């Protein structure tokens, strides 16, 4: 999908996703000392707003101008640095104490390069947090992209976390109104 497709998707509804932060984002960032954070593929900004409420200095990036405009108008949005950018070419020009990717599913040729670049933006002692629909979700779960080629598994996330210390990496089940969704989560630390 391209930015225009996502602009249309966001424009077709008042709110595409929940306004609450993702539960895995909350649990994977609990106990971390707030610093600088970047939320890649932020959509309407729910996780970035929650991070800012926890004291993080948040940057939120998405290629949908409609999503970013909507995010900018939400309460608490003034605390966040919002950017419209294509993550296949985006360079933040700095490292962050937290690099977050929540449900960022890209075409297969872009997946590893974008995720590896994002991992390189983790500052010393910082964390990389990834929450994704698992490959198994396409056949055994509900929600998310139906194409397993864009979904993630533990092997992919282990590969992109090369050079980081993995603190958590596993598949998790999430109950939804439509049934059980299967996600994969990663939290990794840069030691140097």
Short mmCIF file of N, CA, C and O in Angstrom, two decimals, residues 22 24-25 27-28 100-105 111 115 128-138 148 150-160 166 168-174 181-187:
data_model
loop_
_atom_site.label_atom_id
_atom_site.label_comp_id
_atom_site.label_asym_id
_atom_site.label_seq_id
_atom_site.Cartn_x
_atom_site.Cartn_y
_atom_site.Cartn_z
N UNK A 22 -1.58 0.61 22.50
CA UNK A 22 -1.53 -0.84 22.39
C UNK A 22 -1.04 -1.43 23.71
O UNK A 22 -0.05 -0.96 24.28
N UNK A 24 0.54 -4.15 24.39
CA UNK A 24 1.91 -4.66 24.36
C UNK A 24 2.92 -3.52 24.39
O UNK A 24 3.97 -3.64 25.00
N UNK A 25 2.59 -2.40 23.74
CA UNK A 25 3.47 -1.23 23.82
C UNK A 25 3.59 -0.79 25.27
O UNK A 25 4.68 -0.52 25.77
N UNK A 27 3.09 -2.64 28.06
CA UNK A 27 3.82 -3.60 28.89
C UNK A 27 5.31 -3.67 28.54
O UNK A 27 6.14 -3.87 29.42
N UNK A 28 5.66 -3.47 27.28
CA UNK A 28 7.06 -3.55 26.87
C UNK A 28 7.86 -2.29 27.19
O UNK A 28 9.09 -2.31 27.16
N UNK A 100 10.13 2.62 18.45
CA UNK A 100 8.92 1.82 18.48
C UNK A 100 8.38 1.61 17.07
O UNK A 100 8.22 2.56 16.31
N UNK A 101 8.07 0.35 16.77
CA UNK A 101 7.38 -0.01 15.54
C UNK A 101 6.21 -0.90 15.95
O UNK A 101 6.41 -2.04 16.37
N UNK A 102 5.00 -0.38 15.85
CA UNK A 102 3.82 -1.14 16.23
C UNK A 102 2.96 -1.39 14.99
O UNK A 102 2.42 -0.44 14.41
N UNK A 103 2.89 -2.64 14.58
CA UNK A 103 2.09 -3.07 13.44
C UNK A 103 2.49 -2.36 12.15
O UNK A 103 1.65 -1.95 11.36
N UNK A 104 3.78 -2.25 11.94
CA UNK A 104 4.30 -1.69 10.69
C UNK A 104 4.59 -2.86 9.76
O UNK A 104 5.58 -3.56 9.92
N UNK A 105 3.71 -3.08 8.81
CA UNK A 105 3.85 -4.19 7.87
C UNK A 105 4.08 -3.63 6.48
O UNK A 105 3.23 -2.94 5.93
N UNK A 111 10.86 -4.66 4.15
CA UNK A 111 10.76 -5.04 5.56
C UNK A 111 12.11 -5.03 6.27
O UNK A 111 12.32 -4.27 7.22
N UNK A 115 13.41 -2.15 8.95
CA UNK A 115 13.54 -2.56 10.35
C UNK A 115 14.99 -2.49 10.82
O UNK A 115 15.25 -2.09 11.96
N UNK A 128 14.71 -1.09 21.46
CA UNK A 128 13.92 -1.29 20.24
C UNK A 128 12.72 -2.11 20.66
O UNK A 128 12.87 -3.17 21.27
N UNK A 129 11.51 -1.62 20.37
CA UNK A 129 10.29 -2.36 20.67
C UNK A 129 9.51 -2.53 19.37
O UNK A 129 9.22 -1.55 18.67
N UNK A 130 9.21 -3.78 19.05
CA UNK A 130 8.44 -4.11 17.86
C UNK A 130 7.25 -4.96 18.27
O UNK A 130 7.40 -5.94 19.00
N UNK A 131 6.07 -4.56 17.81
CA UNK A 131 4.84 -5.33 18.01
C UNK A 131 4.24 -5.51 16.62
O UNK A 131 3.99 -4.53 15.92
N UNK A 132 4.06 -6.77 16.22
CA UNK A 132 3.60 -7.05 14.85
C UNK A 132 2.59 -8.18 14.84
O UNK A 132 2.56 -9.00 15.75
N UNK A 133 1.82 -8.23 13.77
CA UNK A 133 1.00 -9.41 13.54
C UNK A 133 1.95 -10.54 13.14
O UNK A 133 2.83 -10.34 12.30
N UNK A 134 1.79 -11.69 13.74
CA UNK A 134 2.64 -12.84 13.45
C UNK A 134 2.21 -13.51 12.15
O UNK A 134 1.05 -13.43 11.74
N UNK A 135 3.15 -14.17 11.51
CA UNK A 135 2.86 -14.90 10.27
C UNK A 135 1.69 -15.86 10.50
O UNK A 135 0.78 -15.96 9.67
N UNK A 136 1.69 -16.56 11.63
CA UNK A 136 0.61 -17.52 11.94
C UNK A 136 -0.76 -16.86 11.99
O UNK A 136 -1.79 -17.53 11.81
N UNK A 137 -0.80 -15.55 12.23
CA UNK A 137 -2.08 -14.87 12.33
C UNK A 137 -2.87 -14.94 11.03
O UNK A 137 -4.10 -14.95 11.04
N UNK A 138 -2.17 -15.02 9.90
CA UNK A 138 -2.85 -15.05 8.60
C UNK A 138 -3.74 -16.28 8.46
O UNK A 138 -4.77 -16.23 7.79
N UNK A 148 0.62 -13.37 4.38
CA UNK A 148 1.67 -13.75 5.33
C UNK A 148 3.06 -13.21 4.95
O UNK A 148 3.92 -13.08 5.81
N UNK A 150 3.89 -10.22 4.39
CA UNK A 150 4.17 -8.93 5.04
C UNK A 150 4.17 -9.03 6.56
O UNK A 150 4.45 -8.05 7.25
N UNK A 151 3.85 -10.21 7.07
CA UNK A 151 3.79 -10.40 8.52
C UNK A 151 5.15 -10.81 9.06
O UNK A 151 6.07 -11.12 8.30
N UNK A 152 5.30 -10.80 10.37
CA UNK A 152 6.61 -11.04 11.00
C UNK A 152 6.62 -12.32 11.82
O UNK A 152 5.57 -12.79 12.26
N UNK A 153 7.82 -12.85 12.02
CA UNK A 153 7.99 -13.99 12.91
C UNK A 153 9.22 -13.75 13.78
O UNK A 153 9.94 -12.77 13.61
N UNK A 154 9.46 -14.65 14.72
CA UNK A 154 10.58 -14.48 15.64
C UNK A 154 11.92 -14.45 14.91
O UNK A 154 12.81 -13.69 15.28
N UNK A 155 12.07 -15.26 13.87
CA UNK A 155 13.35 -15.30 13.14
C UNK A 155 13.65 -13.95 12.50
O UNK A 155 14.79 -13.47 12.57
N UNK A 156 12.67 -13.33 11.89
CA UNK A 156 12.88 -12.01 11.29
C UNK A 156 13.28 -10.99 12.35
O UNK A 156 14.24 -10.24 12.16
N UNK A 157 12.54 -10.96 13.46
CA UNK A 157 12.83 -9.96 14.48
C UNK A 157 14.18 -10.22 15.15
O UNK A 157 14.90 -9.28 15.48
N UNK A 158 14.55 -11.47 15.31
CA UNK A 158 15.88 -11.80 15.85
C UNK A 158 16.96 -11.29 14.89
O UNK A 158 17.97 -10.72 15.31
N UNK A 159 16.73 -11.47 13.61
CA UNK A 159 17.69 -11.03 12.59
C UNK A 159 17.87 -9.51 12.60
O UNK A 159 18.99 -9.01 12.55
N UNK A 160 16.79 -8.76 12.70
CA UNK A 160 16.92 -7.30 12.64
C UNK A 160 17.48 -6.75 13.95
O UNK A 160 17.95 -5.62 13.99
N UNK A 166 18.60 -9.10 23.18
CA UNK A 166 17.16 -9.37 23.18
C UNK A 166 16.71 -9.63 24.61
O UNK A 166 17.21 -10.53 25.28
N UNK A 168 13.18 -9.68 25.24
CA UNK A 168 11.96 -10.47 25.06
C UNK A 168 11.72 -10.65 23.58
O UNK A 168 11.81 -9.69 22.81
N UNK A 169 11.37 -11.86 23.20
CA UNK A 169 11.02 -12.17 21.82
C UNK A 169 10.12 -13.40 21.85
O UNK A 169 10.58 -14.49 22.17
N UNK A 170 8.85 -13.21 21.55
CA UNK A 170 7.94 -14.34 21.53
C UNK A 170 6.62 -13.99 20.84
O UNK A 170 6.33 -12.83 20.60
N UNK A 171 5.87 -15.04 20.53
CA UNK A 171 4.52 -14.86 20.01
C UNK A 171 3.58 -14.73 21.19
O UNK A 171 3.77 -15.38 22.23
N UNK A 172 2.57 -13.90 21.03
CA UNK A 172 1.58 -13.67 22.08
C UNK A 172 0.19 -13.66 21.44
O UNK A 172 0.04 -13.29 20.28
N UNK A 173 -0.78 -14.10 22.21
CA UNK A 173 -2.16 -14.08 21.73
C UNK A 173 -2.87 -12.91 22.36
O UNK A 173 -2.61 -12.54 23.50
N UNK A 174 -3.77 -12.33 21.57
CA UNK A 174 -4.50 -11.14 21.99
C UNK A 174 -5.97 -11.37 21.69
O UNK A 174 -6.35 -11.66 20.56
N UNK A 181 -6.17 -12.90 18.09
CA UNK A 181 -5.13 -12.47 17.16
C UNK A 181 -3.79 -12.97 17.68
O UNK A 181 -3.59 -13.09 18.90
N UNK A 182 -2.87 -13.27 16.78
CA UNK A 182 -1.55 -13.76 17.15
C UNK A 182 -0.52 -12.72 16.73
O UNK A 182 -0.40 -12.40 15.55
N UNK A 183 0.19 -12.21 17.70
CA UNK A 183 1.20 -11.19 17.46
C UNK A 183 2.57 -11.73 17.82
O UNK A 183 2.69 -12.78 18.47
N UNK A 184 3.59 -11.02 17.41
CA UNK A 184 4.97 -11.33 17.82
C UNK A 184 5.55 -10.03 18.36
O UNK A 184 5.31 -8.96 17.79
N UNK A 185 6.25 -10.12 19.50
CA UNK A 185 6.79 -8.93 20.13
C UNK A 185 8.29 -9.07 20.37
O UNK A 185 8.79 -10.17 20.59
N UNK A 186 8.96 -7.95 20.31
CA UNK A 186 10.41 -7.89 20.54
C UNK A 186 10.70 -6.68 21.42
O UNK A 186 10.16 -5.59 21.19
N UNK A 187 11.55 -6.89 22.41
CA UNK A 187 12.17 -5.77 23.13
C UNK A 187 13.65 -6.09 23.21
O UNK A 187 14.04 -7.15 23.71
#
